[in-house]
PDB file of C-alpha atoms and ligand atoms in Angstrom:
ATOM      1  CA  MET A   1     -70.115  12.895 -38.734  1.00  0.00           C
ATOM      2  CA  SER A   2     -68.242  14.953 -41.327  1.00  0.00           C
ATOM      3  CA  GLU A   3     -68.266  18.685 -41.827  1.00  0.00           C
ATOM      4  CA  GLN A   4     -71.451  20.284 -43.077  1.00  0.00           C
ATOM      5  CA  ARG A   5     -72.537  23.812 -43.864  1.00  0.00           C
ATOM      6  CA  LEU A   6     -73.575  25.529 -40.658  1.00  0.00           C
ATOM      7  CA  GLN A   7     -77.000  26.555 -41.983  1.00  0.00           C
ATOM      8  CA  LYS A   8     -77.695  22.877 -42.624  1.00  0.00           C
ATOM      9  CA  ILE A   9     -76.623  21.901 -39.096  1.00  0.00           C
ATOM     10  CA  ILE A  10     -78.762  24.621 -37.519  1.00  0.00           C
ATOM     11  CA  SER A  11     -81.850  23.682 -39.492  1.00  0.00           C
ATOM     12  CA  ALA A  12     -81.295  19.941 -38.883  1.00  0.00           C
ATOM     13  CA  ALA A  13     -81.253  20.738 -35.151  1.00  0.00           C
ATOM     14  CA  GLY A  14     -84.777  22.068 -35.591  1.00  0.00           C
ATOM     15  CA  LEU A  15     -83.851  25.651 -34.701  1.00  0.00           C
ATOM     16  CA  ALA A  16     -84.683  27.439 -37.948  1.00  0.00           C
ATOM     17  CA  SER A  17     -85.276  26.958 -41.640  1.00  0.00           C
ATOM     18  CA  ARG A  18     -82.120  26.845 -43.698  1.00  0.00           C
ATOM     19  CA  ARG A  19     -82.751  30.347 -45.030  1.00  0.00           C
ATOM     20  CA  ALA A  20     -83.357  31.760 -41.540  1.00  0.00           C
ATOM     21  CA  ALA A  21     -80.160  30.025 -40.391  1.00  0.00           C
ATOM     22  CA  GLU A  22     -78.260  31.804 -43.164  1.00  0.00           C
ATOM     23  CA  GLY A  23     -79.576  35.087 -41.759  1.00  0.00           C
ATOM     24  CA  MET A  24     -78.349  34.110 -38.295  1.00  0.00           C
ATOM     25  CA  LEU A  25     -74.894  33.351 -39.687  1.00  0.00           C
ATOM     26  CA  SER A  26     -74.771  36.655 -41.602  1.00  0.00           C
ATOM     27  CA  ALA A  27     -75.798  38.476 -38.411  1.00  0.00           C
ATOM     28  CA  GLY A  28     -72.797  36.982 -36.551  1.00  0.00           C
ATOM     29  CA  ARG A  29     -74.974  35.078 -34.055  1.00  0.00           C
ATOM     30  CA  VAL A  30     -73.163  31.775 -34.519  1.00  0.00           C
ATOM     31  CA  THR A  31     -69.823  30.670 -33.032  1.00  0.00           C
ATOM     32  CA  VAL A  32     -67.787  27.532 -33.578  1.00  0.00           C
ATOM     33  CA  ASN A  33     -65.414  26.611 -30.755  1.00  0.00           C
ATOM     34  CA  GLY A  34     -65.788  30.136 -29.408  1.00  0.00           C
ATOM     35  CA  VAL A  35     -64.982  31.896 -32.680  1.00  0.00           C
ATOM     36  CA  PRO A  36     -67.688  33.850 -34.568  1.00  0.00           C
ATOM     37  CA  VAL A  37     -68.279  32.402 -38.030  1.00  0.00           C
ATOM     38  CA  ALA A  38     -69.609  33.841 -41.262  1.00  0.00           C
ATOM     39  CA  LEU A  39     -72.047  32.500 -43.817  1.00  0.00           C
ATOM     40  CA  GLY A  40     -70.441  29.808 -45.955  1.00  0.00           C
ATOM     41  CA  GLN A  41     -68.420  28.111 -43.246  1.00  0.00           C
ATOM     42  CA  SER A  42     -68.732  24.470 -42.250  1.00  0.00           C
ATOM     43  CA  ALA A  43     -68.335  22.520 -39.007  1.00  0.00           C
ATOM     44  CA  ASP A  44     -68.699  19.029 -37.555  1.00  0.00           C
ATOM     45  CA  ALA A  45     -71.870  18.836 -35.462  1.00  0.00           C
ATOM     46  CA  GLU A  46     -70.561  15.888 -33.412  1.00  0.00           C
ATOM     47  CA  LYS A  47     -67.106  17.302 -32.615  1.00  0.00           C
ATOM     48  CA  ASP A  48     -67.320  21.084 -32.733  1.00  0.00           C
ATOM     49  CA  ASP A  49     -68.878  23.322 -30.096  1.00  0.00           C
ATOM     50  CA  ILE A  50     -71.431  25.149 -32.220  1.00  0.00           C
ATOM     51  CA  ARG A  51     -73.483  27.862 -30.547  1.00  0.00           C
ATOM     52  CA  LEU A  52     -76.317  30.134 -31.590  1.00  0.00           C
ATOM     53  CA  ASP A  53     -76.545  33.224 -29.396  1.00  0.00           C
ATOM     54  CA  GLY A  54     -74.298  31.374 -26.956  1.00  0.00           C
ATOM     55  CA  VAL A  55     -76.631  28.337 -26.720  1.00  0.00           C
ATOM     56  CA  PRO A  56     -75.246  24.940 -27.883  1.00  0.00           C
ATOM     57  CA  VAL A  57     -76.721  23.633 -31.139  1.00  0.00           C
ATOM     58  CA  LYS A  58     -77.231  19.908 -30.689  1.00  0.00           C
ATOM     59  CA  PRO A  59     -78.016  17.531 -33.535  1.00  0.00           C
ATOM     60  CA  ILE A  60     -81.375  15.796 -33.144  1.00  0.00           C
ATOM     61  CA  ARG A  61     -80.601  12.151 -32.555  1.00  0.00           C
ATOM     62  CA  SER A  62     -83.084   9.648 -33.732  1.00  0.00           C
ATOM     63  CA  HIS A  63     -84.334   7.548 -30.849  1.00  0.00           C
ATOM     64  CA  THR A  64     -85.145   3.869 -30.621  1.00  0.00           C
ATOM     65  CA  TYR A  65     -88.556   2.655 -29.470  1.00  0.00           C
ATOM     66  CA  ILE A  66     -89.373  -0.996 -29.021  1.00  0.00           C
ATOM     67  CA  MET A  67     -91.863  -3.283 -27.344  1.00  0.00           C
ATOM     68  CA  LEU A  68     -90.629  -6.372 -25.528  1.00  0.00           C
ATOM     69  CA  ASN A  69     -92.729  -9.359 -24.534  1.00  0.00           C
ATOM     70  CA  LYS A  70     -91.183  -9.754 -21.092  1.00  0.00           C
ATOM     71  CA  PRO A  71     -91.115 -13.348 -19.873  1.00  0.00           C
ATOM     72  CA  ARG A  72     -91.735 -14.390 -16.271  1.00  0.00           C
ATOM     73  CA  GLY A  73     -88.536 -14.433 -14.180  1.00  0.00           C
ATOM     74  CA  TYR A  74     -86.842 -11.344 -15.662  1.00  0.00           C
ATOM     75  CA  VAL A  75     -86.273  -8.185 -13.620  1.00  0.00           C
ATOM     76  CA  THR A  76     -87.316  -4.853 -15.161  1.00  0.00           C
ATOM     77  CA  THR A  77     -83.966  -3.135 -14.695  1.00  0.00           C
ATOM     78  CA  LEU A  78     -80.756  -2.593 -16.643  1.00  0.00           C
ATOM     79  CA  SER A  79     -78.566  -4.432 -14.140  1.00  0.00           C
ATOM     80  CA  ASP A  80     -79.515  -6.416 -11.074  1.00  0.00           C
ATOM     81  CA  GLU A  81     -77.291  -6.477  -8.003  1.00  0.00           C
ATOM     82  CA  LYS A  82     -78.566  -9.966  -7.175  1.00  0.00           C
ATOM     83  CA  GLY A  83     -77.415 -11.267 -10.548  1.00  0.00           C
ATOM     84  CA  ARG A  84     -80.905 -12.133 -11.773  1.00  0.00           C
ATOM     85  CA  ARG A  85     -81.801 -12.083 -15.442  1.00  0.00           C
ATOM     86  CA  THR A  86     -82.814  -8.644 -16.698  1.00  0.00           C
ATOM     87  CA  VAL A  87     -84.868  -7.247 -19.551  1.00  0.00           C
ATOM     88  CA  ALA A  88     -81.688  -5.480 -20.756  1.00  0.00           C
ATOM     89  CA  GLU A  89     -80.252  -8.882 -21.753  1.00  0.00           C
ATOM     90  CA  LEU A  90     -83.256  -9.533 -23.966  1.00  0.00           C
ATOM     91  CA  VAL A  91     -82.942  -6.306 -25.962  1.00  0.00           C
ATOM     92  CA  LYS A  92     -79.157  -6.300 -26.506  1.00  0.00           C
ATOM     93  CA  GLY A  93     -79.758  -6.820 -30.212  1.00  0.00           C
ATOM     94  CA  ALA A  94     -81.266  -3.324 -30.447  1.00  0.00           C
ATOM     95  CA  GLY A  95     -77.675  -2.034 -30.247  1.00  0.00           C
ATOM     96  CA  VAL A  96     -78.405   0.924 -27.935  1.00  0.00           C
ATOM     97  CA  ARG A  97     -78.994   1.305 -24.227  1.00  0.00           C
ATOM     98  CA  LEU A  98     -82.752   1.204 -23.766  1.00  0.00           C
ATOM     99  CA  TYR A  99     -84.615   2.075 -20.590  1.00  0.00           C
ATOM    100  CA  PRO A 100     -87.853   0.401 -19.556  1.00  0.00           C
ATOM    101  CA  VAL A 101     -90.907   2.650 -19.451  1.00  0.00           C
ATOM    102  CA  GLY A 102     -92.427   1.748 -16.098  1.00  0.00           C
ATOM    103  CA  ARG A 103     -92.015  -1.758 -14.810  1.00  0.00           C
ATOM    104  CA  LEU A 104     -93.464  -5.218 -14.763  1.00  0.00           C
ATOM    105  CA  ASP A 105     -92.711  -7.201 -11.637  1.00  0.00           C
ATOM    106  CA  LEU A 106     -90.515 -10.314 -11.712  1.00  0.00           C
ATOM    107  CA  ASN A 107     -93.294 -12.790 -12.433  1.00  0.00           C
ATOM    108  CA  THR A 108     -95.467 -10.582 -14.604  1.00  0.00           C
ATOM    109  CA  GLU A 109     -95.164 -11.016 -18.352  1.00  0.00           C
ATOM    110  CA  GLY A 110     -96.067  -9.068 -21.422  1.00  0.00           C
ATOM    111  CA  LEU A 111     -95.811  -5.701 -23.059  1.00  0.00           C
ATOM    112  CA  LEU A 112     -92.943  -3.522 -21.909  1.00  0.00           C
ATOM    113  CA  ILE A 113     -92.023  -0.404 -23.860  1.00  0.00           C
ATOM    114  CA  MET A 114     -88.307   0.394 -23.917  1.00  0.00           C
ATOM    115  CA  THR A 115     -86.647   3.479 -25.346  1.00  0.00           C
ATOM    116  CA  ASP A 116     -83.671   5.824 -25.130  1.00  0.00           C
ATOM    117  CA  ASP A 117     -86.048   8.808 -25.401  1.00  0.00           C
ATOM    118  CA  GLY A 118     -86.129   9.983 -21.793  1.00  0.00           C
ATOM    119  CA  GLU A 119     -88.616  12.711 -22.543  1.00  0.00           C
ATOM    120  CA  LEU A 120     -91.296  10.387 -23.920  1.00  0.00           C
ATOM    121  CA  ALA A 121     -90.582   7.823 -21.188  1.00  0.00           C
ATOM    122  CA  ASN A 122     -91.130  10.456 -18.484  1.00  0.00           C
ATOM    123  CA  CYS A 123     -94.321  11.619 -20.142  1.00  0.00           C
ATOM    124  CA  LEU A 124     -95.695   8.087 -20.296  1.00  0.00           C
ATOM    125  CA  MET A 125     -94.841   7.431 -16.658  1.00  0.00           C
ATOM    126  CA  HIS A 126     -96.106  10.736 -15.310  1.00  0.00           C
ATOM    127  CA  PRO A 127     -99.283  10.202 -13.246  1.00  0.00           C
ATOM    128  CA  SER A 128    -101.089  13.023 -15.048  1.00  0.00           C
ATOM    129  CA  HIS A 129    -100.640  11.230 -18.386  1.00  0.00           C
ATOM    130  CA  GLU A 130    -100.889   7.669 -17.297  1.00  0.00           C
ATOM    131  CA  VAL A 131    -102.366   5.716 -20.124  1.00  0.00           C
ATOM    132  CA  ASP A 132    -104.615   2.667 -19.829  1.00  0.00           C
ATOM    133  CA  LYS A 133    -102.850  -0.628 -19.234  1.00  0.00           C
ATOM    134  CA  VAL A 134    -104.672  -3.861 -19.879  1.00  0.00           C
ATOM    135  CA  TYR A 135    -103.746  -7.023 -17.971  1.00  0.00           C
ATOM    136  CA  ARG A 136    -104.917 -10.570 -18.508  1.00  0.00           C
ATOM    137  CA  ALA A 137    -104.972 -12.341 -15.156  1.00  0.00           C
ATOM    138  CA  GLU A 138    -105.420 -16.078 -14.805  1.00  0.00           C
ATOM    139  CA  VAL A 139    -106.860 -16.483 -11.324  1.00  0.00           C
ATOM    140  CA  SER A 140    -108.802 -18.784  -8.999  1.00  0.00           C
ATOM    141  CA  GLY A 141    -110.518 -18.499  -5.645  1.00  0.00           C
ATOM    142  CA  ALA A 142    -113.934 -17.016  -6.351  1.00  0.00           C
ATOM    143  CA  GLU A 143    -116.864 -17.181  -8.709  1.00  0.00           C
ATOM    144  CA  PRO A 144    -115.771 -15.326 -11.917  1.00  0.00           C
ATOM    145  CA  LYS A 145    -118.569 -12.773 -12.232  1.00  0.00           C
ATOM    146  CA  ARG A 146    -118.494 -11.956  -8.567  1.00  0.00           C
ATOM    147  CA  ALA A 147    -114.691 -11.590  -8.638  1.00  0.00           C
ATOM    148  CA  ALA A 148    -114.922  -9.182 -11.599  1.00  0.00           C
ATOM    149  CA  ALA A 149    -117.570  -7.103  -9.805  1.00  0.00           C
ATOM    150  CA  GLN A 150    -115.534  -7.038  -6.614  1.00  0.00           C
ATOM    151  CA  LEU A 151    -112.372  -5.905  -8.416  1.00  0.00           C
ATOM    152  CA  GLY A 152    -114.310  -3.240 -10.313  1.00  0.00           C
ATOM    153  CA  ALA A 153    -115.730  -1.927  -7.045  1.00  0.00           C
ATOM    154  CA  LEU A 154    -112.349  -1.572  -5.290  1.00  0.00           C
ATOM    155  CA  ARG A 155    -111.735   2.058  -4.382  1.00  0.00           C
ATOM    156  CA  GLU A 156    -108.919   1.662  -1.906  1.00  0.00           C
ATOM    157  CA  LEU A 157    -105.721  -0.329  -1.726  1.00  0.00           C
ATOM    158  CA  GLU A 158    -103.519  -0.424   1.370  1.00  0.00           C
ATOM    159  CA  GLY A 159    -105.342   2.598   2.784  1.00  0.00           C
ATOM    160  CA  ARG A 160    -104.931   4.730  -0.349  1.00  0.00           C
ATOM    161  CA  ALA A 161    -107.603   5.604  -2.867  1.00  0.00           C
ATOM    162  CA  ILE A 162    -107.372   3.998  -6.301  1.00  0.00           C
ATOM    163  CA  ALA A 163    -109.120   4.854  -9.523  1.00  0.00           C
ATOM    164  CA  PRO A 164    -111.742   2.273 -10.487  1.00  0.00           C
ATOM    165  CA  ALA A 165    -110.567  -0.540 -12.741  1.00  0.00           C
ATOM    166  CA  ARG A 166    -112.556  -1.898 -15.668  1.00  0.00           C
ATOM    167  CA  VAL A 167    -112.849  -5.660 -15.277  1.00  0.00           C
ATOM    168  CA  SER A 168    -114.407  -8.355 -17.428  1.00  0.00           C
ATOM    169  CA  VAL A 169    -114.368 -12.147 -17.461  1.00  0.00           C
ATOM    170  CA  THR A 170    -112.807 -13.378 -20.704  1.00  0.00           C
ATOM    171  CA  GLU A 171    -112.536 -17.121 -20.047  1.00  0.00           C
ATOM    172  CA  SER A 172    -114.149 -19.336 -17.446  1.00  0.00           C
ATOM    173  CA  GLY A 173    -115.049 -22.974 -17.056  1.00  0.00           C
ATOM    174  CA  GLY A 174    -112.871 -24.683 -14.464  1.00  0.00           C
ATOM    175  CA  ALA A 175    -111.577 -23.464 -11.121  1.00  0.00           C
ATOM    176  CA  ARG A 176    -109.237 -21.103 -12.957  1.00  0.00           C
ATOM    177  CA  PHE A 177    -110.612 -18.297 -15.052  1.00  0.00           C
ATOM    178  CA  THR A 178    -109.275 -15.268 -16.869  1.00  0.00           C
ATOM    179  CA  LEU A 179    -110.047 -11.659 -16.143  1.00  0.00           C
ATOM    180  CA  GLU A 180    -109.176  -8.652 -18.262  1.00  0.00           C
ATOM    181  CA  ILE A 181    -108.312  -5.794 -15.945  1.00  0.00           C
ATOM    182  CA  THR A 182    -107.748  -2.233 -17.188  1.00  0.00           C
ATOM    183  CA  ILE A 183    -106.085   0.325 -14.928  1.00  0.00           C
ATOM    184  CA  HIS A 184    -104.326   3.576 -15.652  1.00  0.00           C
ATOM    185  CA  GLU A 185    -102.349   3.932 -12.459  1.00  0.00           C
ATOM    186  CA  GLY A 186     -98.971   2.313 -12.034  1.00  0.00           C
ATOM    187  CA  ARG A 187     -98.651   1.430  -8.375  1.00  0.00           C
ATOM    188  CA  ASN A 188     -96.198  -1.238  -7.427  1.00  0.00           C
ATOM    189  CA  ARG A 189     -97.788  -4.685  -7.984  1.00  0.00           C
ATOM    190  CA  GLN A 190    -101.165  -3.019  -8.220  1.00  0.00           C
ATOM    191  CA  VAL A 191    -103.035  -5.779 -10.063  1.00  0.00           C
ATOM    192  CA  ARG A 192    -101.663  -8.515  -7.793  1.00  0.00           C
ATOM    193  CA  LYS A 193    -102.616  -6.510  -4.724  1.00  0.00           C
ATOM    194  CA  MET A 194    -106.107  -5.860  -6.102  1.00  0.00           C
ATOM    195  CA  CYS A 195    -106.559  -9.573  -6.770  1.00  0.00           C
ATOM    196  CA  ALA A 196    -105.341 -10.417  -3.270  1.00  0.00           C
ATOM    197  CA  ALA A 197    -107.826  -7.914  -1.830  1.00  0.00           C
ATOM    198  CA  ALA A 198    -110.608  -9.736  -3.709  1.00  0.00           C
ATOM    199  CA  GLY A 199    -109.448 -13.104  -2.326  1.00  0.00           C
ATOM    200  CA  LEU A 200    -108.040 -14.280  -5.663  1.00  0.00           C
ATOM    201  CA  LYS A 201    -104.911 -16.318  -6.286  1.00  0.00           C
ATOM    202  CA  VAL A 202    -103.029 -15.122  -9.372  1.00  0.00           C
ATOM    203  CA  HIS A 203    -101.552 -17.928 -11.483  1.00  0.00           C
ATOM    204  CA  ARG A 204    -100.437 -15.834 -14.408  1.00  0.00           C
ATOM    205  CA  LEU A 205    -100.397 -12.100 -15.134  1.00  0.00           C
ATOM    206  CA  VAL A 206     -99.742 -10.704 -18.595  1.00  0.00           C
ATOM    207  CA  ARG A 207     -99.895  -7.075 -19.741  1.00  0.00           C
ATOM    208  CA  VAL A 208    -101.502  -7.226 -23.160  1.00  0.00           C
ATOM    209  CA  ALA A 209    -101.880  -3.534 -23.984  1.00  0.00           C
ATOM    210  CA  GLU A 210    -100.579  -0.126 -23.004  1.00  0.00           C
ATOM    211  CA  GLY A 211    -102.299   2.935 -24.420  1.00  0.00           C
ATOM    212  CA  PRO A 212    -102.666   2.359 -28.152  1.00  0.00           C
ATOM    213  CA  LEU A 213    -100.132  -0.508 -28.241  1.00  0.00           C
ATOM    214  CA  THR A 214    -101.102  -4.161 -28.129  1.00  0.00           C
ATOM    215  CA  LEU A 215     -98.823  -7.140 -27.595  1.00  0.00           C
ATOM    216  CA  GLY A 216    -100.399  -9.148 -30.425  1.00  0.00           C
ATOM    217  CA  ALA A 217     -98.558 -12.327 -31.382  1.00  0.00           C
ATOM    218  CA  LEU A 218     -95.074 -11.182 -30.312  1.00  0.00           C
ATOM    219  CA  PRO A 219     -93.433 -14.314 -28.820  1.00  0.00           C
ATOM    220  CA  SER A 220     -92.295 -14.312 -25.192  1.00  0.00           C
ATOM    221  CA  GLY A 221     -88.732 -12.954 -24.827  1.00  0.00           C
ATOM    222  CA  LYS A 222     -88.814 -11.250 -28.245  1.00  0.00           C
ATOM    223  CA  TRP A 223     -88.909  -7.567 -29.092  1.00  0.00           C
ATOM    224  CA  ARG A 224     -89.760  -5.487 -32.114  1.00  0.00           C
ATOM    225  CA  ALA A 225     -89.422  -1.841 -33.087  1.00  0.00           C
ATOM    226  CA  LEU A 226     -92.568   0.244 -32.820  1.00  0.00           C
ATOM    227  CA  THR A 227     -93.966   1.263 -36.179  1.00  0.00           C
ATOM    228  CA  ALA A 228     -94.162   4.952 -37.086  1.00  0.00           C
ATOM    229  CA  ALA A 229     -97.955   4.774 -36.654  1.00  0.00           C
ATOM    230  CA  GLU A 230     -97.611   3.201 -33.192  1.00  0.00           C
ATOM    231  CA  LEU A 231     -95.115   5.842 -32.133  1.00  0.00           C
ATOM    232  CA  ALA A 232     -97.348   8.639 -33.377  1.00  0.00           C
ATOM    233  CA  SER A 233    -100.358   7.243 -31.513  1.00  0.00           C
ATOM    234  CA  LEU A 234     -98.290   6.769 -28.350  1.00  0.00           C
ATOM    235  CA  ARG A 235     -97.172  10.396 -28.549  1.00  0.00           C
ATOM    236  CA  GLY A 236    -100.800  11.357 -29.118  1.00  0.00           C
ATOM    237  CA  ALA A 237    -101.808   9.462 -25.966  1.00  0.00           C
ATOM    238  CA  VAL A 238     -99.668  11.747 -23.797  1.00  0.00           C
TER     239      VAL A 238
HETATM  240  N1  URA B   1     -99.579  -4.968 -11.589  1.00  0.00           N
HETATM  241  C1  URA B   1     -98.888  -5.959 -11.012  1.00  0.00           C
HETATM  242  O1  URA B   1     -99.328  -6.557 -10.033  1.00  0.00           O
HETATM  243  N2  URA B   1     -97.703  -6.277 -11.515  1.00  0.00           N
HETATM  244  C2  URA B   1     -97.181  -5.661 -12.589  1.00  0.00           C
HETATM  245  O2  URA B   1     -96.093  -5.997 -13.019  1.00  0.00           O
HETATM  246  C3  URA B   1     -97.921  -4.628 -13.179  1.00  0.00           C
HETATM  247  C4  URA B   1     -99.124  -4.293 -12.649  1.00  0.00           C
END
């Protein structure tokens, strides 16, 4: 980044309006590389150590937010010590290092949010904010309606209380049927463990929605940037 007027840098960092920043400069509250500066001077926000009242002024970086349709067989990590394929490989084209928000286990597919905004990621993963996650599970091993009722009635998993899930049958006919399961907790392999507790075999598990975001027709292995409206509603959800 090239040199810019300091009042512009301070206001772009979200610390004050440009006029208020001018007042701060006139009052001698701003230093560049340890030297007090006056109104009218410029600096490089990337290279120079700019401080207001001794506190570093950092430019607001714009973050990247995407959704990936994670395929089966990919690990939700940035690098895997066992050399398995990772979600990081699938989002290389985004051009920045993106961290998964939560995780989908190796054989679970579907919607995975990835971002370099640690603050939003932490908010989304924090138990007090956990947003609804909707899974489509192709299962067998019980009568569909009874399986849905049994899953919806589960209050404990491995000796620990769980919040009730919302469960409905979306497709049935043969031995295999599809359940839509909505949970807001994020325990390790929670849906698979719930299905096992109800005597169900899981053939396929896909996360189709998280909070206000839906996977839609995004092909497996592909990603897309979140729209401004999606990002705003995601922020609203936490
Ligand atoms: N529940 C699971 O069992 N697996 C996931 O990846 C996510 C939720």
